């Protein structure tokens, strides 16, 4: 069948995103075809577009979407045509996508298509970071960079629900207000304030046991300076560029610190872990402890502009592409 999709034939800036007609085959054994109703926009997709992360070209970008199952391949028993699902799988920037049935999770009735498309990847990222990479507990104080971003808004609400004290960093006063409304007890505008000094002030000099850093190069050293002795820096993204050329001796000098560079792909590699993470995400949203607000909508054909705005940090919260 013929569908429209966003494809990359060579790596580069947003201009390499092409809105093209392609042939989508019938779903293979173990796959389902999902008619996408809403597609999530995530920073990781800019890494594949730019070439920071390798991809076999030409490639259809996209990491998550929500829609309706149109057809099922041989051997699929858990899903049928008409089922509403959300999925985390490559190739989501399209009107329809064939995905492994194990990566398509049934949607609760109370979760809308746009909400689900904006939720699964970012919510699953928040889940594995808060509960698996470092298990945040009631009474702890944590620092989250880019607290007004898509993952940040989910994670800070969730951490507050757990009972943690949440410090968030943002780049503007408008984003500071958004972060406060989504669980941050303290917000630091990094354009106006010294992040490490403010963290020390907020914590009475104790600093924090964990820093969640999806920004990368620009915040790496400041993140280390915010950690208590034997603290953990969770570097899970490269919004400002990758961290390179690190002398491990700096970890000793700053207090026997730990650094990890985790990925959702590793933590959700097994179908069982993926399903458990997804169920936890849907449950906390269903309970109302975490709210998902879609702040920006672009047509699928305007994916390039969506990437420009995302990289320029003009977006807040969740963004979706609509086929």
PDB file of C-alpha atoms in Angstrom:
ATOM      1  CA  UNK A   1       0.000   0.000   0.000  1.00  0.00           C
ATOM      2  CA  UNK A   2       1.078   3.589  -0.657  1.00  0.00           C
ATOM      3  CA  UNK A   3       1.638   5.898   2.320  1.00  0.00           C
ATOM      4  CA  UNK A   4       3.413   9.172   3.055  1.00  0.00           C
ATOM      5  CA  UNK A   5       6.461   9.137   5.339  1.00  0.00           C
ATOM      6  CA  UNK A   6       9.382  11.320   6.377  1.00  0.00           C
ATOM      7  CA  UNK A   7      12.628   9.838   5.074  1.00  0.00           C
ATOM      8  CA  UNK A   8      16.300  10.759   5.401  1.00  0.00           C
ATOM      9  CA  UNK A   9      18.573   9.947   2.458  1.00  0.00           C
ATOM     10  CA  UNK A  10      21.647  11.727   3.838  1.00  0.00           C
ATOM     11  CA  UNK A  11      22.461  13.049   7.290  1.00  0.00           C
ATOM     12  CA  UNK A  12      22.432  16.745   8.085  1.00  0.00           C
ATOM     13  CA  UNK A  13      20.155  19.531   9.281  1.00  0.00           C
ATOM     14  CA  UNK A  14      16.355  19.575   9.273  1.00  0.00           C
ATOM     15  CA  UNK A  15      16.404  20.250   5.533  1.00  0.00           C
ATOM     16  CA  UNK A  16      17.301  16.575   4.871  1.00  0.00           C
ATOM     17  CA  UNK A  17      13.850  15.462   6.057  1.00  0.00           C
ATOM     18  CA  UNK A  18      11.804  14.575   2.957  1.00  0.00           C
ATOM     19  CA  UNK A  19       8.054  14.003   2.865  1.00  0.00           C
ATOM     20  CA  UNK A  20       7.717  11.163   0.356  1.00  0.00           C
ATOM     21  CA  UNK A  21       5.346   8.478  -0.850  1.00  0.00           C
ATOM     22  CA  UNK A  22       6.564   4.961  -0.130  1.00  0.00           C
ATOM     23  CA  UNK A  23       5.308   1.401  -0.434  1.00  0.00           C
ATOM     24  CA  UNK A  24       4.433  -0.237   2.886  1.00  0.00           C
ATOM     25  CA  UNK A  25       4.339  -4.037   2.654  1.00  0.00           C
ATOM     26  CA  UNK A  26       1.904  -6.256   4.513  1.00  0.00           C
ATOM     27  CA  UNK A  27       2.946  -6.918   8.107  1.00  0.00           C
ATOM     28  CA  UNK A  28       5.371  -9.822   8.428  1.00  0.00           C
ATOM     29  CA  UNK A  29       5.033 -12.671  10.898  1.00  0.00           C
ATOM     30  CA  UNK A  30       4.921 -11.258  14.416  1.00  0.00           C
ATOM     31  CA  UNK A  31       4.140  -7.725  13.208  1.00  0.00           C
ATOM     32  CA  UNK A  32       1.081  -5.482  13.167  1.00  0.00           C
ATOM     33  CA  UNK A  33       0.306  -2.562  10.882  1.00  0.00           C
ATOM     34  CA  UNK A  34      -0.697   0.522  12.840  1.00  0.00           C
ATOM     35  CA  UNK A  35      -2.522   3.440  11.232  1.00  0.00           C
ATOM     36  CA  UNK A  36      -0.860   6.297  13.102  1.00  0.00           C
ATOM     37  CA  UNK A  37      -3.122   8.955  14.545  1.00  0.00           C
ATOM     38  CA  UNK A  38      -0.402  10.888  16.396  1.00  0.00           C
ATOM     39  CA  UNK A  39       3.400  10.622  16.350  1.00  0.00           C
ATOM     40  CA  UNK A  40       5.690  11.682  19.183  1.00  0.00           C
ATOM     41  CA  UNK A  41       8.565  14.100  18.571  1.00  0.00           C
ATOM     42  CA  UNK A  42      11.720  13.299  20.541  1.00  0.00           C
ATOM     43  CA  UNK A  43      15.202  14.792  20.658  1.00  0.00           C
ATOM     44  CA  UNK A  44      16.785  11.414  19.936  1.00  0.00           C
ATOM     45  CA  UNK A  45      15.392  11.641  16.402  1.00  0.00           C
ATOM     46  CA  UNK A  46      17.598  14.661  15.710  1.00  0.00           C
ATOM     47  CA  UNK A  47      20.630  12.484  16.535  1.00  0.00           C
ATOM     48  CA  UNK A  48      19.718   9.975  13.818  1.00  0.00           C
ATOM     49  CA  UNK A  49      18.969  12.795  11.366  1.00  0.00           C
ATOM     50  CA  UNK A  50      22.287  14.556  12.019  1.00  0.00           C
ATOM     51  CA  UNK A  51      24.369  11.376  11.977  1.00  0.00           C
ATOM     52  CA  UNK A  52      25.356  11.528  15.657  1.00  0.00           C
ATOM     53  CA  UNK A  53      23.688   8.119  15.979  1.00  0.00           C
ATOM     54  CA  UNK A  54      24.207   5.755  13.030  1.00  0.00           C
ATOM     55  CA  UNK A  55      21.291   4.696  10.849  1.00  0.00           C
ATOM     56  CA  UNK A  56      21.035   2.664   7.670  1.00  0.00           C
ATOM     57  CA  UNK A  57      19.966   5.092   4.924  1.00  0.00           C
ATOM     58  CA  UNK A  58      17.488   5.809   3.545  1.00  0.00           C
ATOM     59  CA  UNK A  59      15.658   5.717   6.867  1.00  0.00           C
ATOM     60  CA  UNK A  60      12.224   6.638   8.133  1.00  0.00           C
ATOM     61  CA  UNK A  61      12.685   8.536  11.385  1.00  0.00           C
ATOM     62  CA  UNK A  62      10.483   8.325  14.441  1.00  0.00           C
ATOM     63  CA  UNK A  63      10.462   6.475  17.731  1.00  0.00           C
ATOM     64  CA  UNK A  64       6.863   6.337  18.963  1.00  0.00           C
ATOM     65  CA  UNK A  65       3.273   6.777  17.882  1.00  0.00           C
ATOM     66  CA  UNK A  66      -0.276   5.863  18.747  1.00  0.00           C
ATOM     67  CA  UNK A  67      -3.007   4.641  16.460  1.00  0.00           C
ATOM     68  CA  UNK A  68      -5.230   1.758  15.457  1.00  0.00           C
ATOM     69  CA  UNK A  69      -4.206  -1.726  14.374  1.00  0.00           C
ATOM     70  CA  UNK A  70      -5.202  -2.241  10.724  1.00  0.00           C
ATOM     71  CA  UNK A  71      -3.747  -5.684  10.039  1.00  0.00           C
ATOM     72  CA  UNK A  72      -1.847  -8.399  11.864  1.00  0.00           C
ATOM     73  CA  UNK A  73       0.854 -10.730  10.620  1.00  0.00           C
ATOM     74  CA  UNK A  74       1.053 -14.462  11.043  1.00  0.00           C
ATOM     75  CA  UNK A  75       1.289 -15.656  14.631  1.00  0.00           C
ATOM     76  CA  UNK A  76       0.032 -12.476  16.308  1.00  0.00           C
ATOM     77  CA  UNK A  77      -2.457 -13.503  18.964  1.00  0.00           C
ATOM     78  CA  UNK A  78      -2.537 -10.601  21.429  1.00  0.00           C
ATOM     79  CA  UNK A  79      -3.785  -7.887  19.045  1.00  0.00           C
ATOM     80  CA  UNK A  80      -6.489  -7.614  16.392  1.00  0.00           C
ATOM     81  CA  UNK A  81      -7.654  -5.016  13.847  1.00  0.00           C
ATOM     82  CA  UNK A  82      -9.407  -2.136  15.568  1.00  0.00           C
ATOM     83  CA  UNK A  83      -7.315  -2.243  18.748  1.00  0.00           C
ATOM     84  CA  UNK A  84      -5.900   1.078  19.928  1.00  0.00           C
ATOM     85  CA  UNK A  85      -2.195   0.853  20.681  1.00  0.00           C
ATOM     86  CA  UNK A  86       0.882   2.918  21.385  1.00  0.00           C
ATOM     87  CA  UNK A  87       4.300   1.705  20.342  1.00  0.00           C
ATOM     88  CA  UNK A  88       7.986   2.470  20.699  1.00  0.00           C
ATOM     89  CA  UNK A  89       9.618   1.337  17.456  1.00  0.00           C
ATOM     90  CA  UNK A  90      11.595   2.784  14.565  1.00  0.00           C
ATOM     91  CA  UNK A  91       9.871   4.267  11.532  1.00  0.00           C
ATOM     92  CA  UNK A  92       7.050   6.151  13.243  1.00  0.00           C
ATOM     93  CA  UNK A  93       7.219   9.284  11.043  1.00  0.00           C
ATOM     94  CA  UNK A  94       4.654   7.851   8.639  1.00  0.00           C
ATOM     95  CA  UNK A  95       0.945   7.553   8.030  1.00  0.00           C
ATOM     96  CA  UNK A  96       1.175   3.848   8.914  1.00  0.00           C
ATOM     97  CA  UNK A  97       3.927   1.641  10.298  1.00  0.00           C
ATOM     98  CA  UNK A  98       4.604  -2.080  10.606  1.00  0.00           C
ATOM     99  CA  UNK A  99       5.837  -2.740  14.126  1.00  0.00           C
ATOM    100  CA  UNK A 100       6.668  -5.849  16.156  1.00  0.00           C
ATOM    101  CA  UNK A 101       3.545  -6.878  18.034  1.00  0.00           C
ATOM    102  CA  UNK A 102       5.626  -7.095  21.215  1.00  0.00           C
ATOM    103  CA  UNK A 103       6.339  -3.342  20.957  1.00  0.00           C
ATOM    104  CA  UNK A 104       2.666  -2.352  20.573  1.00  0.00           C
ATOM    105  CA  UNK A 105       0.937  -1.884  23.901  1.00  0.00           C
ATOM    106  CA  UNK A 106      -2.875  -1.731  24.216  1.00  0.00           C
ATOM    107  CA  UNK A 107      -4.094   1.707  25.255  1.00  0.00           C
ATOM    108  CA  UNK A 108      -6.404   2.239  28.232  1.00  0.00           C
ATOM    109  CA  UNK A 109      -9.687   3.899  27.326  1.00  0.00           C
ATOM    110  CA  UNK A 110      -8.804   6.999  29.335  1.00  0.00           C
ATOM    111  CA  UNK A 111      -5.613   7.773  27.390  1.00  0.00           C
ATOM    112  CA  UNK A 112      -6.051   9.727  24.145  1.00  0.00           C
ATOM    113  CA  UNK A 113      -4.053   9.238  20.939  1.00  0.00           C
ATOM    114  CA  UNK A 114      -2.023  12.455  21.197  1.00  0.00           C
ATOM    115  CA  UNK A 115      -1.442  11.897  24.897  1.00  0.00           C
ATOM    116  CA  UNK A 116      -0.232   8.354  24.242  1.00  0.00           C
ATOM    117  CA  UNK A 117       2.016   9.370  21.348  1.00  0.00           C
ATOM    118  CA  UNK A 118       3.596  12.022  23.529  1.00  0.00           C
ATOM    119  CA  UNK A 119       3.830   9.690  26.498  1.00  0.00           C
ATOM    120  CA  UNK A 120       5.269   6.260  25.812  1.00  0.00           C
ATOM    121  CA  UNK A 121       8.905   6.979  24.908  1.00  0.00           C
ATOM    122  CA  UNK A 122       9.313   9.951  27.237  1.00  0.00           C
ATOM    123  CA  UNK A 123       7.346   8.263  30.016  1.00  0.00           C
ATOM    124  CA  UNK A 124       9.314   5.034  29.621  1.00  0.00           C
ATOM    125  CA  UNK A 125      12.520   7.072  29.739  1.00  0.00           C
ATOM    126  CA  UNK A 126      11.406   8.733  32.970  1.00  0.00           C
ATOM    127  CA  UNK A 127      10.431   5.346  34.403  1.00  0.00           C
ATOM    128  CA  UNK A 128      13.714   3.571  33.807  1.00  0.00           C
ATOM    129  CA  UNK A 129      15.720   6.587  34.985  1.00  0.00           C
ATOM    130  CA  UNK A 130      13.751   7.084  38.202  1.00  0.00           C
ATOM    131  CA  UNK A 131      13.205   3.438  39.118  1.00  0.00           C
ATOM    132  CA  UNK A 132      15.952   1.383  37.444  1.00  0.00           C
ATOM    133  CA  UNK A 133      19.068   3.489  36.786  1.00  0.00           C
ATOM    134  CA  UNK A 134      18.849   5.154  40.201  1.00  0.00           C
ATOM    135  CA  UNK A 135      15.874   4.316  42.403  1.00  0.00           C
ATOM    136  CA  UNK A 136      14.609   7.644  43.706  1.00  0.00           C
ATOM    137  CA  UNK A 137      13.086   7.388  47.164  1.00  0.00           C
ATOM    138  CA  UNK A 138      10.872   9.544  49.338  1.00  0.00           C
ATOM    139  CA  UNK A 139      12.840  12.246  51.117  1.00  0.00           C
ATOM    140  CA  UNK A 140      15.701  12.443  48.624  1.00  0.00           C
ATOM    141  CA  UNK A 141      16.595  15.622  46.735  1.00  0.00           C
ATOM    142  CA  UNK A 142      17.352  15.262  43.025  1.00  0.00           C
ATOM    143  CA  UNK A 143      18.432  17.598  40.234  1.00  0.00           C
ATOM    144  CA  UNK A 144      16.858  17.403  36.767  1.00  0.00           C
ATOM    145  CA  UNK A 145      18.242  19.468  33.884  1.00  0.00           C
ATOM    146  CA  UNK A 146      15.813  20.772  31.217  1.00  0.00           C
ATOM    147  CA  UNK A 147      12.919  20.351  33.612  1.00  0.00           C
ATOM    148  CA  UNK A 148      10.467  21.987  31.200  1.00  0.00           C
ATOM    149  CA  UNK A 149      11.242  19.543  28.381  1.00  0.00           C
ATOM    150  CA  UNK A 150       9.134  16.570  27.377  1.00  0.00           C
ATOM    151  CA  UNK A 151      10.897  14.001  29.575  1.00  0.00           C
ATOM    152  CA  UNK A 152      11.514  16.564  32.304  1.00  0.00           C
ATOM    153  CA  UNK A 153       7.857  17.442  32.812  1.00  0.00           C
ATOM    154  CA  UNK A 154       6.927  13.773  33.199  1.00  0.00           C
ATOM    155  CA  UNK A 155       9.892  12.904  35.413  1.00  0.00           C
ATOM    156  CA  UNK A 156       9.562  15.842  37.782  1.00  0.00           C
ATOM    157  CA  UNK A 157       5.869  15.141  38.364  1.00  0.00           C
ATOM    158  CA  UNK A 158       6.660  11.481  38.962  1.00  0.00           C
ATOM    159  CA  UNK A 159       9.561  12.221  41.308  1.00  0.00           C
ATOM    160  CA  UNK A 160       7.336  14.589  43.283  1.00  0.00           C
ATOM    161  CA  UNK A 161       4.684  11.863  43.458  1.00  0.00           C
ATOM    162  CA  UNK A 162       7.310   9.513  44.909  1.00  0.00           C
ATOM    163  CA  UNK A 163       8.009  12.104  47.615  1.00  0.00           C
ATOM    164  CA  UNK A 164      11.334  13.520  46.435  1.00  0.00           C
ATOM    165  CA  UNK A 165      12.349  17.167  46.571  1.00  0.00           C
ATOM    166  CA  UNK A 166      12.933  18.202  42.964  1.00  0.00           C
ATOM    167  CA  UNK A 167      15.356  20.865  41.748  1.00  0.00           C
ATOM    168  CA  UNK A 168      14.966  21.677  38.055  1.00  0.00           C
ATOM    169  CA  UNK A 169      17.017  23.792  35.666  1.00  0.00           C
ATOM    170  CA  UNK A 170      15.504  25.800  32.810  1.00  0.00           C
ATOM    171  CA  UNK A 171      16.612  28.466  30.333  1.00  0.00           C
ATOM    172  CA  UNK A 172      13.909  31.106  30.737  1.00  0.00           C
ATOM    173  CA  UNK A 173      11.452  32.563  33.219  1.00  0.00           C
ATOM    174  CA  UNK A 174       8.525  31.191  31.192  1.00  0.00           C
ATOM    175  CA  UNK A 175       9.973  27.688  31.412  1.00  0.00           C
ATOM    176  CA  UNK A 176      10.595  28.202  35.141  1.00  0.00           C
ATOM    177  CA  UNK A 177       6.872  28.760  35.653  1.00  0.00           C
ATOM    178  CA  UNK A 178       6.072  25.596  33.696  1.00  0.00           C
ATOM    179  CA  UNK A 179       8.571  23.566  35.729  1.00  0.00           C
ATOM    180  CA  UNK A 180       7.110  24.809  39.025  1.00  0.00           C
ATOM    181  CA  UNK A 181       3.654  23.807  37.865  1.00  0.00           C
ATOM    182  CA  UNK A 182       4.880  20.277  37.176  1.00  0.00           C
ATOM    183  CA  UNK A 183       6.494  19.262  40.435  1.00  0.00           C
ATOM    184  CA  UNK A 184       9.699  21.271  40.810  1.00  0.00           C
ATOM    185  CA  UNK A 185      10.183  22.557  44.351  1.00  0.00           C
ATOM    186  CA  UNK A 186      13.104  24.737  43.264  1.00  0.00           C
ATOM    187  CA  UNK A 187      13.834  26.053  39.766  1.00  0.00           C
ATOM    188  CA  UNK A 188      17.192  27.425  38.613  1.00  0.00           C
ATOM    189  CA  UNK A 189      17.412  29.608  35.494  1.00  0.00           C
ATOM    190  CA  UNK A 190      20.871  28.618  34.255  1.00  0.00           C
ATOM    191  CA  UNK A 191      21.107  31.763  32.132  1.00  0.00           C
ATOM    192  CA  UNK A 192      20.936  33.932  35.253  1.00  0.00           C
ATOM    193  CA  UNK A 193      22.239  31.765  38.100  1.00  0.00           C
ATOM    194  CA  UNK A 194      25.183  29.506  38.872  1.00  0.00           C
ATOM    195  CA  UNK A 195      23.615  26.048  38.988  1.00  0.00           C
ATOM    196  CA  UNK A 196      26.133  24.373  41.309  1.00  0.00           C
ATOM    197  CA  UNK A 197      26.121  27.300  43.751  1.00  0.00           C
ATOM    198  CA  UNK A 198      22.333  27.341  43.907  1.00  0.00           C
ATOM    199  CA  UNK A 199      22.154  23.567  44.433  1.00  0.00           C
ATOM    200  CA  UNK A 200      24.607  23.865  47.308  1.00  0.00           C
ATOM    201  CA  UNK A 201      22.538  26.700  48.771  1.00  0.00           C
ATOM    202  CA  UNK A 202      19.246  24.821  48.436  1.00  0.00           C
ATOM    203  CA  UNK A 203      20.654  21.671  50.043  1.00  0.00           C
ATOM    204  CA  UNK A 204      22.578  23.388  52.826  1.00  0.00           C
ATOM    205  CA  UNK A 205      25.857  22.336  51.268  1.00  0.00           C
ATOM    206  CA  UNK A 206      24.999  18.637  51.101  1.00  0.00           C
ATOM    207  CA  UNK A 207      24.369  18.665  47.340  1.00  0.00           C
ATOM    208  CA  UNK A 208      22.395  15.812  45.709  1.00  0.00           C
ATOM    209  CA  UNK A 209      22.826  12.045  45.338  1.00  0.00           C
ATOM    210  CA  UNK A 210      21.809  12.024  41.672  1.00  0.00           C
ATOM    211  CA  UNK A 211      21.736  14.431  38.732  1.00  0.00           C
ATOM    212  CA  UNK A 212      19.697  13.614  35.625  1.00  0.00           C
ATOM    213  CA  UNK A 213      21.305  15.312  32.637  1.00  0.00           C
ATOM    214  CA  UNK A 214      19.849  15.100  29.141  1.00  0.00           C
ATOM    215  CA  UNK A 215      21.687  18.233  27.964  1.00  0.00           C
ATOM    216  CA  UNK A 216      25.198  16.811  27.679  1.00  0.00           C
ATOM    217  CA  UNK A 217      28.293  18.866  26.867  1.00  0.00           C
ATOM    218  CA  UNK A 218      27.149  22.225  28.257  1.00  0.00           C
ATOM    219  CA  UNK A 219      26.094  20.890  31.664  1.00  0.00           C
ATOM    220  CA  UNK A 220      28.495  18.005  32.311  1.00  0.00           C
ATOM    221  CA  UNK A 221      30.965  19.757  34.618  1.00  0.00           C
ATOM    222  CA  UNK A 222      28.266  21.697  36.465  1.00  0.00           C
ATOM    223  CA  UNK A 223      26.402  18.433  37.006  1.00  0.00           C
ATOM    224  CA  UNK A 224      29.450  16.877  38.660  1.00  0.00           C
ATOM    225  CA  UNK A 225      29.750  19.922  40.923  1.00  0.00           C
ATOM    226  CA  UNK A 226      26.172  19.400  42.109  1.00  0.00           C
ATOM    227  CA  UNK A 227      26.788  15.846  43.346  1.00  0.00           C
ATOM    228  CA  UNK A 228      27.387  14.751  46.899  1.00  0.00           C
ATOM    229  CA  UNK A 229      30.357  12.406  47.451  1.00  0.00           C
ATOM    230  CA  UNK A 230      29.744   9.060  45.718  1.00  0.00           C
ATOM    231  CA  UNK A 231      26.841  10.622  43.845  1.00  0.00           C
ATOM    232  CA  UNK A 232      25.669   9.466  40.413  1.00  0.00           C
ATOM    233  CA  UNK A 233      25.482  11.538  37.244  1.00  0.00           C
ATOM    234  CA  UNK A 234      22.934  10.006  34.888  1.00  0.00           C
ATOM    235  CA  UNK A 235      23.888  11.433  31.482  1.00  0.00           C
ATOM    236  CA  UNK A 236      21.053  10.294  29.233  1.00  0.00           C
ATOM    237  CA  UNK A 237      21.065  12.783  26.356  1.00  0.00           C
ATOM    238  CA  UNK A 238      23.109  15.135  24.167  1.00  0.00           C
ATOM    239  CA  UNK A 239      20.878  18.157  23.519  1.00  0.00           C
ATOM    240  CA  UNK A 240      23.918  20.493  23.550  1.00  0.00           C
ATOM    241  CA  UNK A 241      26.288  17.941  22.023  1.00  0.00           C
ATOM    242  CA  UNK A 242      28.015  14.789  23.264  1.00  0.00           C
ATOM    243  CA  UNK A 243      30.339  14.696  26.252  1.00  0.00           C
ATOM    244  CA  UNK A 244      33.841  13.834  25.017  1.00  0.00           C
ATOM    245  CA  UNK A 245      37.426  13.837  26.222  1.00  0.00           C
ATOM    246  CA  UNK A 246      36.664  13.156  29.878  1.00  0.00           C
ATOM    247  CA  UNK A 247      39.583  12.522  32.236  1.00  0.00           C
ATOM    248  CA  UNK A 248      38.282   9.940  34.717  1.00  0.00           C
ATOM    249  CA  UNK A 249      40.454  11.504  37.393  1.00  0.00           C
ATOM    250  CA  UNK A 250      37.906  14.298  37.679  1.00  0.00           C
ATOM    251  CA  UNK A 251      35.498  11.813  39.267  1.00  0.00           C
ATOM    252  CA  UNK A 252      38.002  11.106  42.029  1.00  0.00           C
ATOM    253  CA  UNK A 253      38.780  14.781  42.552  1.00  0.00           C
ATOM    254  CA  UNK A 254      35.121  15.717  42.956  1.00  0.00           C
ATOM    255  CA  UNK A 255      34.228  13.017  45.476  1.00  0.00           C
ATOM    256  CA  UNK A 256      34.504   9.445  44.127  1.00  0.00           C
ATOM    257  CA  UNK A 257      31.627  10.117  41.772  1.00  0.00           C
ATOM    258  CA  UNK A 258      29.861   7.759  39.389  1.00  0.00           C
ATOM    259  CA  UNK A 259      28.721   8.468  35.822  1.00  0.00           C
ATOM    260  CA  UNK A 260      26.451   6.326  33.666  1.00  0.00           C
ATOM    261  CA  UNK A 261      25.254   6.760  30.082  1.00  0.00           C
ATOM    262  CA  UNK A 262      22.080   4.631  29.990  1.00  0.00           C
ATOM    263  CA  UNK A 263      19.616   4.040  27.156  1.00  0.00           C
ATOM    264  CA  UNK A 264      16.008   2.916  27.101  1.00  0.00           C
ATOM    265  CA  UNK A 265      16.966   0.327  24.467  1.00  0.00           C
ATOM    266  CA  UNK A 266      19.052  -1.503  27.049  1.00  0.00           C
ATOM    267  CA  UNK A 267      16.632  -1.211  29.952  1.00  0.00           C
ATOM    268  CA  UNK A 268      13.624  -2.254  27.863  1.00  0.00           C
ATOM    269  CA  UNK A 269      15.382  -4.817  25.691  1.00  0.00           C
ATOM    270  CA  UNK A 270      13.233  -7.769  26.748  1.00  0.00           C
ATOM    271  CA  UNK A 271       9.492  -7.841  25.956  1.00  0.00           C
ATOM    272  CA  UNK A 272       8.824  -8.419  29.655  1.00  0.00           C
ATOM    273  CA  UNK A 273      10.747  -5.335  30.785  1.00  0.00           C
ATOM    274  CA  UNK A 274       9.208  -3.230  28.002  1.00  0.00           C
ATOM    275  CA  UNK A 275       5.679  -4.283  28.950  1.00  0.00           C
ATOM    276  CA  UNK A 276       6.356  -3.689  32.658  1.00  0.00           C
ATOM    277  CA  UNK A 277       7.754  -0.213  32.017  1.00  0.00           C
ATOM    278  CA  UNK A 278       4.825   0.671  29.738  1.00  0.00           C
ATOM    279  CA  UNK A 279       2.267  -0.601  32.247  1.00  0.00           C
ATOM    280  CA  UNK A 280       3.878   1.473  35.004  1.00  0.00           C
ATOM    281  CA  UNK A 281       3.742   4.567  32.791  1.00  0.00           C
ATOM    282  CA  UNK A 282       0.095   4.116  31.841  1.00  0.00           C
ATOM    283  CA  UNK A 283      -0.830   3.406  35.462  1.00  0.00           C
ATOM    284  CA  UNK A 284       0.686   6.588  36.891  1.00  0.00           C
ATOM    285  CA  UNK A 285      -1.047   8.643  34.197  1.00  0.00           C
ATOM    286  CA  UNK A 286      -4.364   6.875  34.741  1.00  0.00           C
ATOM    287  CA  UNK A 287      -4.105   7.709  38.449  1.00  0.00           C
ATOM    288  CA  UNK A 288      -3.639  11.387  37.609  1.00  0.00           C
ATOM    289  CA  UNK A 289      -0.240  11.610  39.305  1.00  0.00           C
ATOM    290  CA  UNK A 290       1.396  12.546  35.989  1.00  0.00           C
ATOM    291  CA  UNK A 291      -0.331  14.827  33.479  1.00  0.00           C
ATOM    292  CA  UNK A 292       0.602  14.880  29.808  1.00  0.00           C
ATOM    293  CA  UNK A 293       0.095  18.201  28.030  1.00  0.00           C
ATOM    294  CA  UNK A 294       0.648  18.410  24.287  1.00  0.00           C
ATOM    295  CA  UNK A 295       1.953  21.935  23.762  1.00  0.00           C
ATOM    296  CA  UNK A 296       2.811  21.856  20.049  1.00  0.00           C
ATOM    297  CA  UNK A 297       1.280  20.139  17.026  1.00  0.00           C
ATOM    298  CA  UNK A 298       2.757  19.969  13.534  1.00  0.00           C
ATOM    299  CA  UNK A 299       1.541  18.180  10.438  1.00  0.00           C
ATOM    300  CA  UNK A 300       3.701  15.233   9.419  1.00  0.00           C
ATOM    301  CA  UNK A 301       4.728  17.174   6.315  1.00  0.00           C
ATOM    302  CA  UNK A 302       6.152  19.916   8.572  1.00  0.00           C
ATOM    303  CA  UNK A 303       8.537  17.619  10.436  1.00  0.00           C
ATOM    304  CA  UNK A 304      11.536  19.726   9.392  1.00  0.00           C
ATOM    305  CA  UNK A 305      10.112  22.812  11.099  1.00  0.00           C
ATOM    306  CA  UNK A 306       9.339  20.732  14.175  1.00  0.00           C
ATOM    307  CA  UNK A 307      13.008  19.682  14.307  1.00  0.00           C
ATOM    308  CA  UNK A 308      14.160  23.289  13.929  1.00  0.00           C
ATOM    309  CA  UNK A 309      11.989  24.435  16.803  1.00  0.00           C
ATOM    310  CA  UNK A 310      12.993  21.503  18.990  1.00  0.00           C
ATOM    311  CA  UNK A 311      16.724  22.085  18.498  1.00  0.00           C
ATOM    312  CA  UNK A 312      16.308  25.827  19.068  1.00  0.00           C
ATOM    313  CA  UNK A 313      14.643  24.982  22.418  1.00  0.00           C
ATOM    314  CA  UNK A 314      11.503  26.821  21.349  1.00  0.00           C
ATOM    315  CA  UNK A 315       9.255  23.971  22.466  1.00  0.00           C
ATOM    316  CA  UNK A 316       8.014  23.093  25.928  1.00  0.00           C
ATOM    317  CA  UNK A 317       6.444  19.884  27.115  1.00  0.00           C
ATOM    318  CA  UNK A 318       5.225  17.418  24.525  1.00  0.00           C
ATOM    319  CA  UNK A 319       5.048  17.830  20.749  1.00  0.00           C
ATOM    320  CA  UNK A 320       3.262  15.587  18.247  1.00  0.00           C
ATOM    321  CA  UNK A 321       3.198  15.198  14.483  1.00  0.00           C
ATOM    322  CA  UNK A 322      -0.243  14.577  13.002  1.00  0.00           C
ATOM    323  CA  UNK A 323      -0.453  12.527   9.767  1.00  0.00           C
TER     324      UNK A 323
END
